[in-house]
XYZ file of C-alpha atoms in Angstrom:
424
model
C -20.325 31.868 -23.291
C -17.020 33.198 -21.101
C -19.484 32.440 -17.728
C -19.739 28.954 -19.180
C -15.937 28.214 -19.717
C -14.529 29.488 -16.614
C -17.199 28.558 -14.511
C -17.010 24.721 -15.919
C -12.665 25.149 -15.406
C -13.852 26.604 -12.223
C -16.035 23.966 -10.930
C -13.778 20.901 -12.209
C -10.812 22.537 -10.546
C -12.704 22.223 -7.502
C -13.926 18.850 -8.200
C -10.070 17.800 -8.692
C -9.021 19.948 -5.447
C -11.754 17.742 -2.750
C -10.178 14.696 -4.591
C -6.488 16.013 -3.721
C -7.652 16.214 -0.066
C -9.346 12.316 0.014
C -5.892 11.087 -1.196
C -3.865 13.136 0.573
C -5.649 12.200 4.007
C -7.066 8.384 3.002
C -4.665 6.916 0.915
C -0.744 4.780 1.755
C 1.703 6.908 0.348
C 3.067 5.109 -2.315
C 5.174 5.949 -5.850
C 1.783 4.986 -7.719
C -0.515 7.219 -5.446
C 2.308 10.130 -5.859
C 1.672 9.699 -9.696
C -1.818 10.178 -9.107
C -0.960 13.663 -6.744
C 1.508 14.994 -9.640
C -1.046 14.803 -12.220
C -5.068 16.721 -10.152
C -1.796 19.441 -9.004
C -0.771 19.304 -12.661
C -4.702 19.119 -13.833
C -5.981 21.912 -10.851
C -3.518 24.182 -11.996
C -3.684 23.684 -16.414
C -7.830 24.635 -15.651
C -7.452 27.636 -13.772
C -4.510 28.627 -16.419
C -6.458 27.781 -18.890
C -9.893 29.754 -17.217
C -7.711 33.032 -17.446
C -6.725 32.646 -20.714
C -10.508 33.065 -21.834
C -11.459 36.054 -19.689
C -7.784 37.773 -21.054
C -8.924 36.631 -24.418
C -12.331 37.379 -24.085
C -11.269 41.248 -22.570
C -8.935 41.521 -26.317
C -5.967 41.174 -24.075
C -4.163 38.707 -26.059
C -0.854 39.190 -25.809
C 3.013 38.225 -23.724
C 0.294 37.187 -20.658
C -1.860 35.256 -22.573
C 0.943 33.443 -24.671
C 2.997 32.611 -20.643
C -0.779 30.708 -19.194
C -0.944 29.173 -22.630
C 2.251 27.703 -22.929
C 1.956 26.991 -19.103
C -1.391 25.388 -19.494
C -0.387 22.979 -22.354
C 3.012 22.019 -20.723
C 0.694 20.952 -17.694
C -1.419 18.388 -19.792
C 2.218 17.094 -21.207
C 2.898 16.344 -17.734
C -0.528 15.078 -16.952
C -0.071 12.553 -19.884
C 3.386 11.721 -18.868
C 2.723 11.006 -15.236
C -0.485 8.320 -15.923
C 1.882 6.898 -17.467
C 3.957 6.078 -15.024
C 0.758 5.519 -12.807
C 0.179 2.660 -15.196
C 3.374 1.168 -15.172
C 3.545 0.904 -11.411
C -0.417 -0.043 -11.111
C 1.070 -3.395 -13.153
C 4.087 -3.671 -11.464
C 2.017 -4.308 -8.676
C 0.346 -7.583 -10.818
C 2.738 -8.865 -13.153
C 5.754 -8.386 -14.090
C 6.710 -5.132 -16.430
C 9.738 -3.304 -18.563
C 11.235 -1.045 -17.139
C 11.323 0.945 -20.400
C 6.822 1.278 -20.793
C 7.382 3.704 -17.281
C 9.901 5.285 -18.929
C 8.137 6.295 -22.420
C 5.884 8.970 -22.249
C 8.330 10.840 -20.763
C 10.789 12.183 -24.028
C 7.320 12.292 -25.781
C 6.431 15.315 -23.843
C 9.461 16.266 -22.751
C 9.709 17.201 -27.487
C 5.898 18.764 -27.071
C 6.889 21.236 -23.870
C 9.688 21.955 -25.544
C 7.868 22.740 -28.839
C 5.369 24.494 -27.373
C 7.923 26.891 -25.239
C 9.984 27.393 -27.759
C 6.758 28.414 -30.454
C 7.110 32.038 -30.007
C 10.012 32.161 -31.385
C 9.222 29.648 -34.608
C 6.393 29.636 -34.507
C 4.981 26.590 -36.012
C 2.765 25.251 -33.140
C 0.999 28.783 -32.528
C 1.501 32.371 -33.122
C -0.037 35.957 -32.291
C -1.243 37.715 -35.242
C -2.996 40.994 -34.393
C -3.731 40.258 -30.732
C -5.618 36.542 -32.346
C -4.332 33.370 -31.339
C -3.851 31.214 -34.672
C -2.542 27.707 -34.349
C 0.676 26.938 -36.660
C 1.769 24.052 -38.938
C 2.721 21.756 -36.283
C -0.171 22.518 -33.574
C -2.030 18.578 -34.695
C 1.970 17.077 -34.687
C 2.034 18.374 -31.123
C -1.064 16.914 -29.945
C -0.949 13.463 -31.316
C 2.527 13.630 -30.375
C 0.616 13.502 -26.070
C -1.776 11.138 -28.380
C 0.203 8.548 -29.329
C 1.334 8.534 -24.909
C -2.505 8.102 -24.519
C -2.632 5.349 -27.260
C 0.712 3.238 -25.679
C -1.075 3.394 -22.725
C -4.374 1.880 -24.101
C -2.510 -0.798 -26.318
C -0.979 -1.400 -23.115
C -4.174 -1.892 -20.742
C -5.322 -4.436 -23.296
C -2.425 -6.145 -23.272
C -2.485 -7.006 -19.662
C -7.029 -6.030 -19.084
C -6.982 -9.980 -17.379
C -5.047 -8.658 -14.999
C -7.498 -5.758 -14.288
C -11.117 -6.473 -12.447
C -13.535 -5.226 -14.853
C -14.175 -1.642 -13.104
C -10.442 -0.631 -13.405
C -9.949 -1.562 -16.698
C -13.598 0.508 -17.296
C -11.354 3.313 -15.775
C -8.463 3.195 -17.083
C -9.966 2.908 -20.899
C -12.022 6.168 -20.286
C -9.243 7.943 -19.396
C -7.688 7.865 -22.602
C -10.662 7.252 -24.830
C -12.635 10.847 -23.697
C -9.512 13.075 -24.255
C -8.955 11.580 -26.989
C -12.428 12.006 -28.599
C -12.012 15.665 -27.464
C -8.657 16.137 -29.242
C -10.715 14.413 -31.929
C -13.404 17.098 -31.624
C -11.049 20.113 -31.111
C -9.346 19.701 -34.365
C -12.162 19.944 -36.420
C -13.868 22.335 -33.766
C -11.143 25.452 -33.397
C -13.596 27.186 -31.974
C -13.970 25.446 -28.928
C -10.135 25.742 -27.934
C -8.875 23.360 -25.057
C -12.126 23.609 -23.104
C -12.867 19.855 -24.084
C -9.890 18.618 -24.293
C -9.409 19.559 -20.279
C -12.836 18.984 -18.742
C -12.655 15.317 -20.491
C -8.840 14.964 -19.199
C -10.751 15.825 -15.332
C -14.141 13.023 -15.724
C -11.322 10.570 -16.211
C -9.461 11.277 -13.364
C -12.110 11.715 -11.119
C -13.443 7.843 -12.799
C -10.020 6.271 -11.966
C -10.035 7.902 -8.538
C -13.710 6.161 -8.196
C -13.240 2.988 -9.784
C -9.888 1.807 -8.906
C -9.014 3.644 -5.348
C -12.373 3.453 -3.731
C -12.370 -0.418 -4.897
C -8.829 -0.650 -3.666
C -9.868 0.649 -0.038
C -12.649 -1.958 -0.294
C -10.506 -4.233 -1.050
C -8.115 -3.451 2.026
C -11.329 -3.488 4.070
C -11.368 -6.993 3.806
C -7.963 -8.116 3.805
C -8.167 -6.190 7.306
C -11.218 -8.137 8.050
C -9.880 -11.124 6.602
C -6.730 -10.702 8.910
C -9.172 -9.948 11.920
C -10.708 -13.291 11.762
C -7.172 -15.156 10.891
C -5.972 -13.353 14.438
C -8.910 -15.044 15.915
C -8.398 -18.333 14.769
C -4.744 -18.764 15.648
C -6.347 -17.402 19.615
C -8.542 -20.744 19.164
C -5.756 -22.784 18.401
C -3.877 -21.313 21.396
C -6.037 -22.499 24.259
C -6.996 -25.760 22.209
C -8.604 -28.454 24.073
C -5.217 -30.409 25.207
C -3.625 -27.194 25.522
C -6.623 -26.336 28.481
C -6.361 -29.855 29.637
C -2.311 -30.007 30.377
C -2.305 -26.503 31.980
C -5.777 -27.411 34.739
C -4.529 -30.895 35.288
C -1.331 -29.783 36.345
C -2.591 -27.157 38.181
C -4.535 -29.503 39.822
C -1.769 -31.663 40.713
C -0.528 -28.866 42.068
C -3.397 -27.729 44.285
C -1.922 -31.157 46.621
C 1.496 -30.656 46.157
C 2.478 -26.965 46.510
C -0.624 -25.332 47.260
C 0.962 -21.797 46.713
C 2.563 -22.325 43.710
C -1.158 -24.017 41.934
C -2.524 -20.222 43.011
C 0.840 -18.503 41.377
C -0.801 -20.759 38.336
C -4.034 -19.819 38.023
C -3.196 -16.697 38.793
C -0.575 -16.886 35.154
C -3.850 -18.990 33.235
C -5.970 -16.016 34.253
C -4.082 -13.959 32.643
C -3.756 -15.718 29.855
C -6.956 -16.099 28.613
C -7.137 -12.223 29.556
C -4.552 -11.696 27.109
C -6.094 -13.391 24.272
C -9.352 -12.173 24.539
C -7.762 -8.058 25.026
C -5.671 -9.156 22.137
C -8.974 -9.699 19.659
C -10.112 -6.286 20.547
C -6.622 -4.724 19.617
C -6.845 -3.848 15.987
C -3.689 -1.125 16.472
C -0.265 -1.853 17.404
C 0.238 -2.465 21.539
C 3.460 -1.589 23.312
C 6.311 -4.690 23.503
C 6.482 -5.104 27.046
C 2.415 -5.786 26.638
C 2.811 -8.961 24.319
C 6.222 -9.494 26.533
C 3.956 -10.195 29.301
C 1.484 -12.955 27.226
C 4.208 -14.395 25.975
C 5.671 -14.535 30.286
C 2.391 -16.098 31.266
C 2.313 -18.560 28.223
C 5.674 -19.631 28.877
C 4.460 -19.951 32.816
C 2.338 -22.422 31.641
C 4.292 -24.435 29.569
C 6.717 -24.760 31.600
C 4.602 -26.810 34.459
C 4.110 -29.337 32.174
C 7.943 -29.292 30.361
C 9.459 -28.734 33.738
C 13.013 -28.870 33.578
C 13.077 -30.144 30.173
C 12.451 -25.995 28.947
C 14.730 -23.771 29.344
C 14.129 -19.912 29.057
C 16.014 -17.464 28.716
C 15.432 -13.659 28.516
C 17.989 -10.874 26.908
C 15.782 -7.781 26.390
C 17.804 -5.221 25.748
C 14.562 -2.410 23.655
C 11.015 -2.478 25.050
C 10.369 1.471 24.039
C 8.528 0.326 20.620
C 4.677 -1.299 19.680
C 3.996 -4.744 17.004
C 1.360 -6.320 16.591
C -0.337 -7.966 19.283
C 0.100 -11.989 19.459
C 2.737 -11.438 16.642
C 5.354 -12.337 18.749
C 3.380 -15.004 21.714
C 2.853 -17.509 17.877
C 6.661 -17.426 17.387
C 7.379 -18.684 21.152
C 4.598 -21.355 20.884
C 6.337 -23.035 17.622
C 9.501 -22.961 19.063
C 8.401 -24.615 21.648
C 5.921 -27.307 20.258
C 7.946 -27.897 17.354
C 11.777 -27.384 18.483
C 12.350 -28.096 21.939
C 8.829 -30.592 22.707
C 9.936 -32.530 19.993
C 13.490 -32.482 21.297
C 13.991 -36.541 23.434
C 16.306 -34.182 26.128
C 14.406 -31.015 25.770
C 16.230 -27.308 24.705
C 16.889 -23.794 25.985
C 13.920 -21.329 23.787
C 15.539 -17.439 24.699
C 13.675 -14.501 23.587
C 15.779 -10.683 22.719
C 15.359 -7.929 21.559
C 17.710 -5.068 20.227
C 17.227 -1.161 18.938
C 19.171 0.043 16.154
C 19.338 3.028 14.278
C 16.292 2.064 12.070
C 14.808 -0.498 13.494
C 13.837 -2.173 16.488
C 14.785 -6.299 16.002
C 12.844 -9.024 18.435
C 14.729 -12.154 17.795
C 13.062 -16.173 18.944
C 15.560 -18.714 19.159
C 15.269 -22.956 20.086
C 18.015 -25.588 19.792
C 15.404 -27.569 19.082
C 14.981 -30.355 16.288
C 14.838 -27.494 14.051
C 14.107 -28.514 10.076
C 11.316 -26.256 10.063
C 9.808 -24.299 6.945
C 7.356 -22.798 5.395
C 6.729 -25.191 3.041
C 5.346 -28.023 5.374
C 2.570 -27.275 6.679
C 2.797 -28.754 10.135
C 0.475 -31.180 11.652
C -2.995 -30.068 11.533
C -1.262 -27.187 9.380
C -1.772 -24.473 12.346
C 1.829 -23.336 12.217
C 2.203 -22.641 8.939
C -0.775 -20.576 9.519
C 0.121 -19.037 12.225
C 3.573 -18.069 10.898
C 2.213 -16.444 7.489
C -0.659 -14.588 9.690
C 2.377 -13.181 11.911
C 3.674 -11.774 8.376
C 0.805 -10.334 7.174
C -0.051 -8.343 10.456
C 3.275 -7.208 10.948
C 3.896 -6.111 7.282
C 0.425 -4.598 7.276
C 0.493 -2.542 10.565
C 4.662 -1.723 10.748
C 5.639 -2.758 7.455
C 8.255 -5.131 9.558
C 9.505 -8.292 8.107
C 9.571 -11.450 9.453
C 12.481 -13.792 8.828
C 13.612 -17.763 9.729
C 16.644 -19.267 9.455
C 15.731 -23.118 10.442
C 18.553 -26.079 11.298
C 17.714 -29.654 11.521
C 19.526 -30.651 14.556
C 20.292 -27.145 16.076
C 17.311 -25.821 15.938
C 15.199 -22.283 14.852
C 15.591 -18.644 14.699
C 13.084 -16.252 14.493
C 13.431 -12.720 13.167
C 10.836 -9.768 13.448
C 11.719 -6.185 12.086
C 10.498 -3.543 12.484
C 11.395 -0.243 11.818
C 11.666 3.171 13.822
C 9.675 4.843 10.992
C 6.568 3.369 11.272
C 6.126 3.839 15.317
């Protein structure tokens, strides 16, 4: 029997260790996943310590060390319960508005439970040792119900917001609460099994949470990345629309007779522009800003042929040593030309700047065109709006950056892209 108990707990601890490694190496570091990591660490230690208490008890060594290990393992269980309460809170915060007190509900309850167990060798109300025998005290059941109350609270919270969850998510979270409660009921009616069922049920529940929720989130993240890739294809295709190709080729055709050398230069720029778009489709990782800047220069050189003196371009580049998503600045510049300067009867200037600060890099695209751009108003066929949102999504996902727009009718539009240095 001893080998079965110790073997099952050591095997469960190994499973927990594998799950912990999976989270560390594959999942994004955020406060919710940090809570899950705390749960796994506490569960691993709890299983190891409980297995050692079985070994001591089997060898008749129920003394001071046994008492320390017992209190430690139970305290770790309270930490797991508290951490899962926080995990539930942060999980629902991603889906809906929820009061702050919900996340802190389990903390005072579990602190009370830990205090009762730690001081029990003095007051003997939760457990005590007599003649080498571990005995439950009169408040043992109450100490168990403290932890159960937090689990029940999480159960009611999950049921309340069940419509915010996918079916598998709901099943996983409910299982975390139901299985330990069932194990607690069995344990209170069958004291000889000790804490084995409770600890193993907690581990099984963690495994279900990991499998159903985090694997599903990984799949959703993959779908989102694929969607952004498709959006990037759409943006690229919108940038080489037939009218843009026609205007560029027509201008090159005109230059062939008027200025052959300039026509040759324009053909090179046109070729580089198309190559830059195609290369961007094959690039999933952030690219050096200089590469994006070269692509912008090719695009503006082609537009300059069409607008001539109505389009002035100013470069104020003071920082280059950073990366950003491919085709993230070029759509902003295109908007500045098409919907800013291009709509102004007198033309205007597009200024592209970059700056370095202690904590971030900034790229500023400014035009003194007609202004009045808002993301709630879809320009023409909606391509402008889609392009901006696509850029914002990719900057946030790949660099944790931001994109802000300031536009005023008659004064132009300024777009600021911020790339935190920590993401380099």
